[in-house]
Short mmCIF file of C-alpha atoms in Angstrom, two decimals:
data_model
loop_
_atom_site.label_atom_id
_atom_site.label_comp_id
_atom_site.label_asym_id
_atom_site.label_seq_id
_atom_site.Cartn_x
_atom_site.Cartn_y
_atom_site.Cartn_z
CA UNK C 1 -26.99 -1.82 -48.14
CA UNK C 2 -23.58 -3.42 -48.57
CA UNK C 3 -21.94 -0.33 -46.98
CA UNK C 4 -24.07 -0.69 -43.86
CA UNK C 5 -23.27 -4.41 -43.67
CA UNK C 6 -19.58 -3.63 -43.91
CA UNK C 7 -19.80 -1.01 -41.14
CA UNK C 8 -21.72 -3.46 -38.98
CA UNK C 9 -19.03 -6.09 -39.44
CA UNK C 10 -16.28 -3.58 -38.53
CA UNK C 11 -18.16 -2.54 -35.37
CA UNK C 12 -18.76 -6.15 -34.35
CA UNK C 13 -15.11 -7.04 -34.89
CA UNK C 14 -13.98 -4.01 -32.88
CA UNK C 15 -16.32 -4.81 -29.99
CA UNK C 16 -15.28 -8.46 -30.05
CA UNK C 17 -11.60 -7.51 -29.94
CA UNK C 18 -12.19 -5.10 -27.05
CA UNK C 19 -14.24 -7.67 -25.11
CA UNK C 20 -11.58 -10.35 -25.66
CA UNK C 21 -8.78 -8.10 -24.43
CA UNK C 22 -10.79 -6.94 -21.43
CA UNK C 23 -12.08 -10.36 -20.35
CA UNK C 24 -8.70 -12.04 -20.78
CA UNK C 25 -6.76 -9.38 -18.87
CA UNK C 26 -5.00 -10.93 -15.88
CA UNK C 27 -3.23 -9.39 -12.91
CA UNK C 28 0.21 -10.54 -14.10
CA UNK C 29 0.06 -8.05 -17.00
CA UNK C 30 0.31 -5.09 -14.60
CA UNK C 31 3.90 -5.91 -13.70
CA UNK C 32 5.16 -7.99 -16.64
CA UNK C 33 7.82 -5.38 -17.52
CA UNK C 34 8.99 -4.85 -13.93
CA UNK C 35 12.26 -6.28 -12.57
CA UNK C 36 12.29 -9.00 -9.93
CA UNK C 37 12.49 -7.94 -6.30
CA UNK C 38 15.65 -8.65 -4.34
CA UNK C 39 15.71 -11.01 -1.38
CA UNK C 40 16.96 -8.30 0.99
CA UNK C 41 14.17 -5.87 0.08
CA UNK C 42 11.34 -8.42 0.27
CA UNK C 43 12.57 -10.33 3.34
CA UNK C 44 10.52 -8.37 5.94
CA UNK C 45 7.17 -8.80 4.14
CA UNK C 46 6.09 -12.29 5.36
CA UNK C 47 7.20 -11.42 8.89
CA UNK C 48 5.23 -8.15 8.84
CA UNK C 49 2.17 -10.05 7.56
CA UNK C 50 2.40 -12.38 10.55
CA UNK C 51 2.69 -9.40 12.89
CA UNK C 52 -0.53 -7.94 11.46
CA UNK C 53 -2.21 -11.34 11.83
CA UNK C 54 -1.23 -11.27 15.50
CA UNK C 55 -3.57 -8.29 16.00
CA UNK C 56 -6.47 -10.71 15.51
CA UNK C 57 -5.24 -12.94 18.36
CA UNK C 58 -6.45 -11.91 21.84
CA UNK C 59 -3.68 -13.98 23.49
CA UNK C 60 -0.52 -14.61 21.51
CA UNK C 61 0.65 -17.13 24.12
CA UNK C 62 -2.27 -19.39 23.14
CA UNK C 63 -3.03 -18.52 19.50
CA UNK C 64 -6.26 -19.82 18.02
CA UNK C 65 -5.45 -19.56 14.30
CA UNK C 66 -1.65 -19.50 13.89
CA UNK C 67 -0.23 -19.44 10.34
CA UNK C 68 1.91 -22.38 9.16
CA UNK C 69 5.11 -22.28 11.19
CA UNK C 70 3.56 -20.03 13.85
CA UNK C 71 3.84 -16.30 14.33
CA UNK C 72 7.53 -16.32 15.25
CA UNK C 73 6.85 -13.61 17.84
CA UNK C 74 7.68 -13.34 21.52
CA UNK C 75 4.49 -12.50 23.50
CA UNK C 76 6.62 -10.72 26.10
CA UNK C 77 7.72 -8.17 23.49
CA UNK C 78 4.20 -6.87 22.85
CA UNK C 79 4.27 -3.39 24.36
CA UNK C 80 0.63 -2.49 23.90
CA UNK C 81 -2.55 -4.05 22.50
CA UNK C 82 -5.42 -1.67 21.71
CA UNK C 83 -8.90 -2.99 20.89
CA UNK C 84 -12.20 -1.48 19.83
CA UNK C 85 -13.13 -0.70 23.43
CA UNK C 86 -10.14 1.69 23.65
CA UNK C 87 -10.29 3.22 20.16
CA UNK C 88 -14.03 4.02 20.51
CA UNK C 89 -14.47 3.27 16.81
CA UNK C 90 -12.14 6.04 15.63
CA UNK C 91 -9.58 3.63 14.18
CA UNK C 92 -9.07 -0.16 13.80
CA UNK C 93 -7.37 -2.15 16.60
CA UNK C 94 -3.57 -2.27 16.61
CA UNK C 95 -0.55 -3.53 18.54
CA UNK C 96 2.89 -2.12 19.26
CA UNK C 97 5.59 -4.78 19.15
CA UNK C 98 9.31 -4.37 19.95
CA UNK C 99 11.14 -6.88 17.74
CA UNK C 100 14.54 -7.11 19.41
CA UNK C 101 15.77 -9.77 16.97
CA UNK C 102 15.37 -7.49 13.95
CA UNK C 103 15.81 -4.17 15.78
CA UNK C 104 12.37 -2.90 14.82
CA UNK C 105 9.53 -1.18 16.64
CA UNK C 106 6.37 -2.23 14.80
CA UNK C 107 2.93 -0.65 14.98
CA UNK C 108 0.58 -3.06 13.18
CA UNK C 109 -3.05 -2.23 12.31
CA UNK C 110 -5.71 -4.80 11.43
CA UNK C 111 -7.95 -4.63 8.36
CA UNK C 112 -11.65 -3.96 7.89
CA UNK C 113 -14.00 -5.74 10.28
CA UNK C 114 -17.12 -6.54 8.26
CA UNK C 115 -19.35 -6.62 11.35
CA UNK C 116 -18.13 -3.36 12.90
CA UNK C 117 -20.13 -0.25 12.02
CA UNK C 118 -17.29 1.99 13.21
CA UNK C 119 -14.94 0.69 10.50
CA UNK C 120 -17.50 1.58 7.83
CA UNK C 121 -17.80 5.06 9.32
CA UNK C 122 -14.06 5.56 8.85
CA UNK C 123 -14.40 4.50 5.20
CA UNK C 124 -17.48 6.61 4.51
CA UNK C 125 -15.96 9.76 6.01
CA UNK C 126 -14.71 11.10 2.69
CA UNK C 127 -15.72 12.80 -0.53
CA UNK C 128 -13.71 13.26 -3.72
CA UNK C 129 -11.35 16.17 -3.13
CA UNK C 130 -12.48 16.65 0.48
CA UNK C 131 -9.05 16.56 2.15
CA UNK C 132 -5.97 18.30 0.79
CA UNK C 133 -2.79 17.47 2.68
CA UNK C 134 0.95 17.91 2.11
CA UNK C 135 0.50 19.19 -1.43
CA UNK C 136 -1.91 16.45 -2.53
CA UNK C 137 -5.20 14.80 -1.70
CA UNK C 138 -5.80 12.01 0.81
CA UNK C 139 -8.73 10.02 2.21
CA UNK C 140 -10.27 12.14 4.97
CA UNK C 141 -11.47 9.33 7.26
CA UNK C 142 -8.19 7.40 7.06
CA UNK C 143 -6.22 10.56 7.80
CA UNK C 144 -8.35 11.24 10.91
CA UNK C 145 -7.71 7.67 12.08
CA UNK C 146 -3.94 8.12 11.51
CA UNK C 147 -3.91 11.35 13.53
CA UNK C 148 -5.91 9.69 16.33
CA UNK C 149 -3.35 6.87 16.67
CA UNK C 150 -0.41 9.29 16.61
CA UNK C 151 -2.04 11.44 19.29
CA UNK C 152 -2.21 8.37 21.52
CA UNK C 153 1.08 6.67 20.68
CA UNK C 154 3.68 9.32 19.79
CA UNK C 155 4.95 9.34 23.38
CA UNK C 156 5.13 5.54 23.50
CA UNK C 157 7.03 5.29 20.20
CA UNK C 158 9.43 8.09 21.18
CA UNK C 159 10.13 6.42 24.52
CA UNK C 160 10.82 3.06 22.86
CA UNK C 161 13.14 4.64 20.30
CA UNK C 162 15.07 6.41 23.06
CA UNK C 163 15.30 3.32 25.26
CA UNK C 164 16.19 0.84 22.51
CA UNK C 165 18.29 3.23 20.45
CA UNK C 166 17.72 5.24 17.26
CA UNK C 167 19.46 2.51 15.24
CA UNK C 168 16.15 0.62 15.54
CA UNK C 169 13.70 1.02 12.68
CA UNK C 170 10.17 2.34 13.13
CA UNK C 171 7.83 0.15 11.08
CA UNK C 172 4.19 1.11 10.46
CA UNK C 173 2.13 -1.68 8.88
CA UNK C 174 -1.47 -2.46 8.09
CA UNK C 175 -3.77 -4.57 5.95
CA UNK C 176 -6.66 -3.28 3.81
CA UNK C 177 -8.29 -0.49 5.85
CA UNK C 178 -5.28 -0.49 8.18
CA UNK C 179 -2.89 -0.09 5.25
CA UNK C 180 -4.33 3.32 4.41
CA UNK C 181 -4.08 4.42 8.04
CA UNK C 182 -0.46 3.20 8.26
CA UNK C 183 0.53 4.93 5.00
CA UNK C 184 -0.87 8.30 6.09
CA UNK C 185 0.73 7.90 9.52
CA UNK C 186 4.06 7.44 7.73
CA UNK C 187 3.63 10.71 5.83
CA UNK C 188 3.09 12.55 9.13
CA UNK C 189 5.97 10.80 10.92
CA UNK C 190 8.43 11.50 8.09
CA UNK C 191 7.60 15.21 8.27
CA UNK C 192 7.80 15.34 12.08
CA UNK C 193 10.80 13.16 12.89
CA UNK C 194 11.80 15.57 15.67
CA UNK C 195 8.79 14.32 17.67
CA UNK C 196 10.16 10.77 17.42
CA UNK C 197 13.61 11.44 18.83
CA UNK C 198 15.06 12.67 15.54
CA UNK C 199 14.93 9.27 13.84
CA UNK C 200 16.52 9.18 10.37
CA UNK C 201 14.21 9.02 7.37
CA UNK C 202 15.81 5.80 6.13
CA UNK C 203 14.92 4.15 9.46
CA UNK C 204 11.19 4.68 8.86
CA UNK C 205 9.32 2.02 6.90
CA UNK C 206 5.69 1.41 6.03
CA UNK C 207 4.27 -1.87 4.68
CA UNK C 208 0.79 -1.49 3.21
CA UNK C 209 -0.53 -5.02 2.63
CA UNK C 210 -3.38 -5.22 0.09
CA UNK C 211 -3.33 -1.41 0.09
CA UNK C 212 -6.31 0.89 -0.13
CA UNK C 213 -6.20 3.86 -2.48
CA UNK C 214 -5.55 6.61 0.04
CA UNK C 215 -3.40 9.36 -1.53
CA UNK C 216 -2.99 11.25 -4.78
CA UNK C 217 -0.35 10.24 -7.31
CA UNK C 218 2.20 12.92 -6.42
CA UNK C 219 2.22 11.79 -2.78
CA UNK C 220 2.32 8.10 -3.73
CA UNK C 221 5.51 8.71 -5.72
CA UNK C 222 7.02 11.26 -3.32
CA UNK C 223 7.03 8.82 -0.39
CA UNK C 224 7.95 5.70 -2.38
CA UNK C 225 11.31 5.51 -0.57
CA UNK C 226 9.60 4.80 2.78
CA UNK C 227 6.21 3.27 1.86
CA UNK C 228 5.95 -0.23 0.34
CA UNK C 229 2.70 -1.69 -0.99
CA UNK C 230 2.33 -5.47 -1.32
CA UNK C 231 -0.29 -6.82 -3.75
CA UNK C 232 -1.18 -10.44 -4.46
CA UNK C 233 -1.98 -11.15 -8.14
CA UNK C 234 -5.59 -10.02 -8.85
CA UNK C 235 -6.46 -8.17 -5.61
CA UNK C 236 -9.38 -5.83 -6.37
CA UNK C 237 -8.79 -3.05 -3.80
CA UNK C 238 -5.57 -1.44 -5.15
CA UNK C 239 -7.07 -1.51 -8.66
CA UNK C 240 -10.50 -0.07 -7.93
CA UNK C 241 -10.55 3.66 -8.76
CA UNK C 242 -14.02 3.98 -7.26
CA UNK C 243 -13.66 5.66 -3.84
CA UNK C 244 -13.84 3.33 -0.84
CA UNK C 245 -16.93 5.06 0.47
CA UNK C 246 -18.77 4.24 -2.78
CA UNK C 247 -17.64 0.60 -2.80
CA UNK C 248 -18.90 -0.25 0.66
CA UNK C 249 -21.90 2.06 0.47
CA UNK C 250 -23.17 0.57 -2.79
CA UNK C 251 -26.44 -1.33 -2.98
CA UNK C 252 -24.86 -3.68 -5.54
CA UNK C 253 -22.96 -6.82 -4.67
CA UNK C 254 -19.17 -6.40 -4.89
CA UNK C 255 -18.61 -8.56 -8.03
CA UNK C 256 -21.36 -6.66 -9.88
CA UNK C 257 -19.89 -3.32 -8.84
CA UNK C 258 -16.40 -4.37 -9.94
CA UNK C 259 -17.79 -5.36 -13.33
CA UNK C 260 -19.46 -1.96 -13.83
CA UNK C 261 -16.32 -0.15 -12.63
CA UNK C 262 -14.24 -2.18 -15.07
CA UNK C 263 -16.49 -1.28 -18.00
CA UNK C 264 -16.61 2.42 -17.08
CA UNK C 265 -12.89 2.81 -16.44
CA UNK C 266 -11.99 1.25 -19.79
CA UNK C 267 -13.28 4.33 -21.63
CA UNK C 268 -11.38 6.89 -19.52
CA UNK C 269 -8.09 7.87 -21.25
CA UNK C 270 -4.86 7.57 -19.26
CA UNK C 271 -4.02 11.27 -19.69
CA UNK C 272 -7.30 12.28 -18.07
CA UNK C 273 -6.62 10.03 -15.08
CA UNK C 274 -3.13 11.46 -14.55
CA UNK C 275 -4.33 15.08 -14.70
CA UNK C 276 -7.01 14.60 -12.04
CA UNK C 277 -5.33 15.76 -8.79
CA UNK C 278 -8.13 14.32 -6.63
CA UNK C 279 -7.80 10.76 -7.92
CA UNK C 280 -6.44 8.49 -5.19
CA UNK C 281 -3.86 5.71 -5.69
CA UNK C 282 -2.21 2.90 -3.77
CA UNK C 283 0.85 4.37 -2.02
CA UNK C 284 4.59 4.01 -2.48
CA UNK C 285 6.73 1.34 -4.08
CA UNK C 286 4.77 -1.67 -5.35
CA UNK C 287 5.61 -5.32 -4.73
CA UNK C 288 3.45 -7.55 -6.93
CA UNK C 289 3.30 -11.27 -6.10
CA UNK C 290 2.46 -13.18 -9.29
CA UNK C 291 1.46 -16.84 -9.08
CA UNK C 292 -0.99 -17.51 -11.96
CA UNK C 293 -0.57 -17.46 -15.71
CA UNK C 294 -3.02 -16.90 -18.56
CA UNK C 295 -4.93 -20.04 -19.64
CA UNK C 296 -3.09 -22.21 -17.11
CA UNK C 297 -4.72 -24.04 -14.23
CA UNK C 298 -3.55 -23.92 -10.64
CA UNK C 299 -0.97 -21.84 -8.83
CA UNK C 300 2.65 -21.65 -9.95
CA UNK C 301 5.74 -20.92 -7.88
CA UNK C 302 5.23 -17.26 -6.98
CA UNK C 303 7.61 -14.54 -8.10
CA UNK C 304 7.77 -10.96 -6.89
CA UNK C 305 8.06 -7.96 -9.23
CA UNK C 306 8.75 -4.46 -7.95
CA UNK C 307 8.76 -0.90 -9.30
CA UNK C 308 7.62 2.65 -8.60
CA UNK C 309 5.11 3.03 -11.44
CA UNK C 310 3.63 6.40 -12.37
CA UNK C 311 1.46 5.80 -15.43
CA UNK C 312 -0.36 2.45 -15.52
CA UNK C 313 -0.29 2.20 -11.73
CA UNK C 314 -2.68 -0.75 -11.26
CA UNK C 315 -5.41 1.02 -13.21
CA UNK C 316 -7.23 -2.04 -14.60
CA UNK C 317 -9.73 -4.02 -12.54
CA UNK C 318 -9.22 -7.73 -13.18
CA UNK C 319 -12.38 -9.75 -13.84
CA UNK C 320 -11.23 -12.83 -11.94
CA UNK C 321 -12.73 -15.29 -9.48
CA UNK C 322 -9.67 -14.60 -7.31
CA UNK C 323 -10.14 -10.83 -7.16
CA UNK C 324 -11.56 -10.98 -3.63
CA UNK C 325 -9.71 -14.04 -2.28
CA UNK C 326 -6.34 -12.46 -3.21
CA UNK C 327 -7.21 -9.69 -0.77
CA UNK C 328 -7.04 -12.05 2.21
CA UNK C 329 -4.10 -11.52 4.56
CA UNK C 330 -3.68 -15.26 5.20
CA UNK C 331 -3.18 -15.96 1.48
CA UNK C 332 -0.81 -13.01 1.09
CA UNK C 333 1.36 -14.20 3.99
CA UNK C 334 1.44 -17.75 2.65
CA UNK C 335 2.38 -16.80 -0.90
CA UNK C 336 4.87 -14.15 0.27
CA UNK C 337 6.67 -16.76 2.39
CA UNK C 338 6.76 -19.20 -0.55
CA UNK C 339 8.17 -16.50 -2.80
CA UNK C 340 10.81 -15.55 -0.21
CA UNK C 341 11.89 -19.19 0.22
CA UNK C 342 12.30 -19.53 -3.55
CA UNK C 343 14.28 -16.29 -3.73
CA UNK C 344 16.65 -17.52 -1.04
CA UNK C 345 17.12 -20.87 -2.82
CA UNK C 346 17.93 -19.21 -6.14
CA UNK C 347 20.01 -16.38 -4.68
CA UNK C 348 23.56 -15.99 -5.97
CA UNK C 349 26.36 -14.77 -3.69
CA UNK C 350 26.61 -10.97 -4.15
CA UNK C 351 29.78 -9.53 -5.66
CA UNK C 352 29.29 -6.11 -3.96
CA UNK C 353 27.93 -5.12 -0.53
CA UNK C 354 24.25 -6.04 -0.89
CA UNK C 355 22.76 -3.32 1.31
CA UNK C 356 24.75 -0.48 -0.27
CA UNK C 357 24.05 -1.51 -3.85
CA UNK C 358 20.34 -2.10 -3.12
CA UNK C 359 20.01 1.29 -1.39
CA UNK C 360 21.67 3.12 -4.28
CA UNK C 361 19.51 1.33 -6.85
CA UNK C 362 16.32 2.20 -4.96
CA UNK C 363 17.37 5.85 -4.66
CA UNK C 364 17.97 6.08 -8.41
CA UNK C 365 14.64 4.38 -9.13
CA UNK C 366 12.84 6.80 -6.83
CA UNK C 367 14.52 9.76 -8.59
CA UNK C 368 13.45 8.40 -11.99
CA UNK C 369 9.86 8.03 -10.77
CA UNK C 370 9.80 11.64 -9.54
CA UNK C 371 11.14 12.83 -12.92
CA UNK C 372 8.54 10.72 -14.73
CA UNK C 373 5.74 12.26 -12.66
CA UNK C 374 6.95 15.76 -13.54
CA UNK C 375 7.27 14.91 -17.25
CA UNK C 376 3.68 13.62 -17.29
CA UNK C 377 2.46 16.87 -15.71
CA UNK C 378 1.04 15.11 -12.67
CA UNK C 379 -0.55 17.84 -10.50
CA UNK C 380 1.65 18.99 -7.58
CA UNK C 381 4.48 16.62 -8.58
CA UNK C 382 7.92 17.69 -7.30
CA UNK C 383 11.29 17.47 -9.05
CA UNK C 384 13.95 15.20 -7.54
CA UNK C 385 16.72 16.87 -5.50
CA UNK C 386 20.24 17.34 -6.84
CA UNK C 387 21.67 14.78 -4.42
CA UNK C 388 19.72 11.58 -3.67
CA UNK C 389 20.15 11.78 0.09
CA UNK C 390 17.58 11.64 2.83
CA UNK C 391 18.33 15.17 4.11
CA UNK C 392 18.08 16.74 0.66
CA UNK C 393 14.80 14.96 -0.02
CA UNK C 394 13.38 16.43 3.17
CA UNK C 395 14.60 19.95 2.27
CA UNK C 396 13.17 19.67 -1.25
CA UNK C 397 9.82 18.49 0.06
CA UNK C 398 9.72 21.48 2.40
CA UNK C 399 10.77 24.10 -0.13
CA UNK C 400 8.85 23.02 -3.24
CA UNK C 401 5.42 22.40 -1.79
CA UNK C 402 4.03 25.92 -1.76
CA UNK C 403 0.40 24.88 -2.00
CA UNK C 404 -2.32 25.72 0.47
CA UNK C 405 -1.47 22.58 2.40
CA UNK C 406 1.67 24.34 3.57
CA UNK C 407 4.39 22.00 2.23
CA UNK C 408 5.20 20.03 5.35
CA UNK C 409 2.42 17.89 6.74
CA UNK C 410 1.59 19.85 9.88
CA UNK C 411 0.37 17.46 12.58
CA UNK C 412 -0.54 20.32 14.93
CA UNK C 413 -2.88 21.86 12.35
CA UNK C 414 -4.52 18.48 11.85
CA UNK C 415 -5.15 18.07 15.56
CA UNK C 416 -6.74 21.51 15.69
#
């Protein structure tokens, strides 16, 4: 009898310890070992957030819900505004904006519209392992939306790049649903730069705000030099391994579903997650905005951590009352601007050329992430090139991907 009592006590203590660790897990733990982001690297994020917010405004000259300080955009520089009546439900609305001040051509895509059936159809158009692409797996519906936009706008973007000059950057950005579309568009554009006037790879940037899980781990790491994901504290979407089509097609309320997902995912070992080639992840380099601490009330001055994680890549759903509110674009823009203002206040004068040193550091970090993915036996992971240059990365991507996807992401095959 005493043996059974002892076993019961051990089991109770173990369950109590597990429950305590799980219920007290906060979003800040995901990036606690990451280095702080630099001012130069994070500077575009609040501005890109405001550009995405501008998609929601029918007339930027008379905005209805401007963020604090306004949009900071010139309405005359909006090249094209595409709404639901023109997309016919095949992709979310978007704008093309020529930012002459920052020498950028921005294509910004709005997030999920909760009252639009067409947006749900894009999300639900997928099954686990349905779409293999560029040596990995991607979300089928989001890829179709990305191809649809590129079919319509490749000529416009190429014309703008030729008129304004190839020294301008091509920026693809989106929030939530739009983030997945923008990330997959970036993969296609990087592999078909000849169709965009021969733009250099380092002049292509993607900003996925509150990103959806849209590509397998090997692709998320492979394109981390051009894709940047921005996550606010406890945001549920980048952490939810359950496919998007199951989240929004569930009969359960979202908090209940997140709780069940959290319990289920706790018992899946990390090695099993990494070896599943169909498992989708948030894309690219991660920027994590942290503003709350454990057992402390209120918001603290936000700080931004950054890395290209391979294992432990936002795998834990956070049971927090802020898990859904942190997904809002308005909050992300506000906290990102606060964080940027603090970074500028605390910045020290650089001793070396800032852009060169930052670029070299990011290249080395990307190379380390590729090596880490190979060492962990991530399916379809590629080894880093000998030289960390843009041209060599392109050649390596072409030569090493011998899978049935054909190495390079072939836009023509997708259209067919």
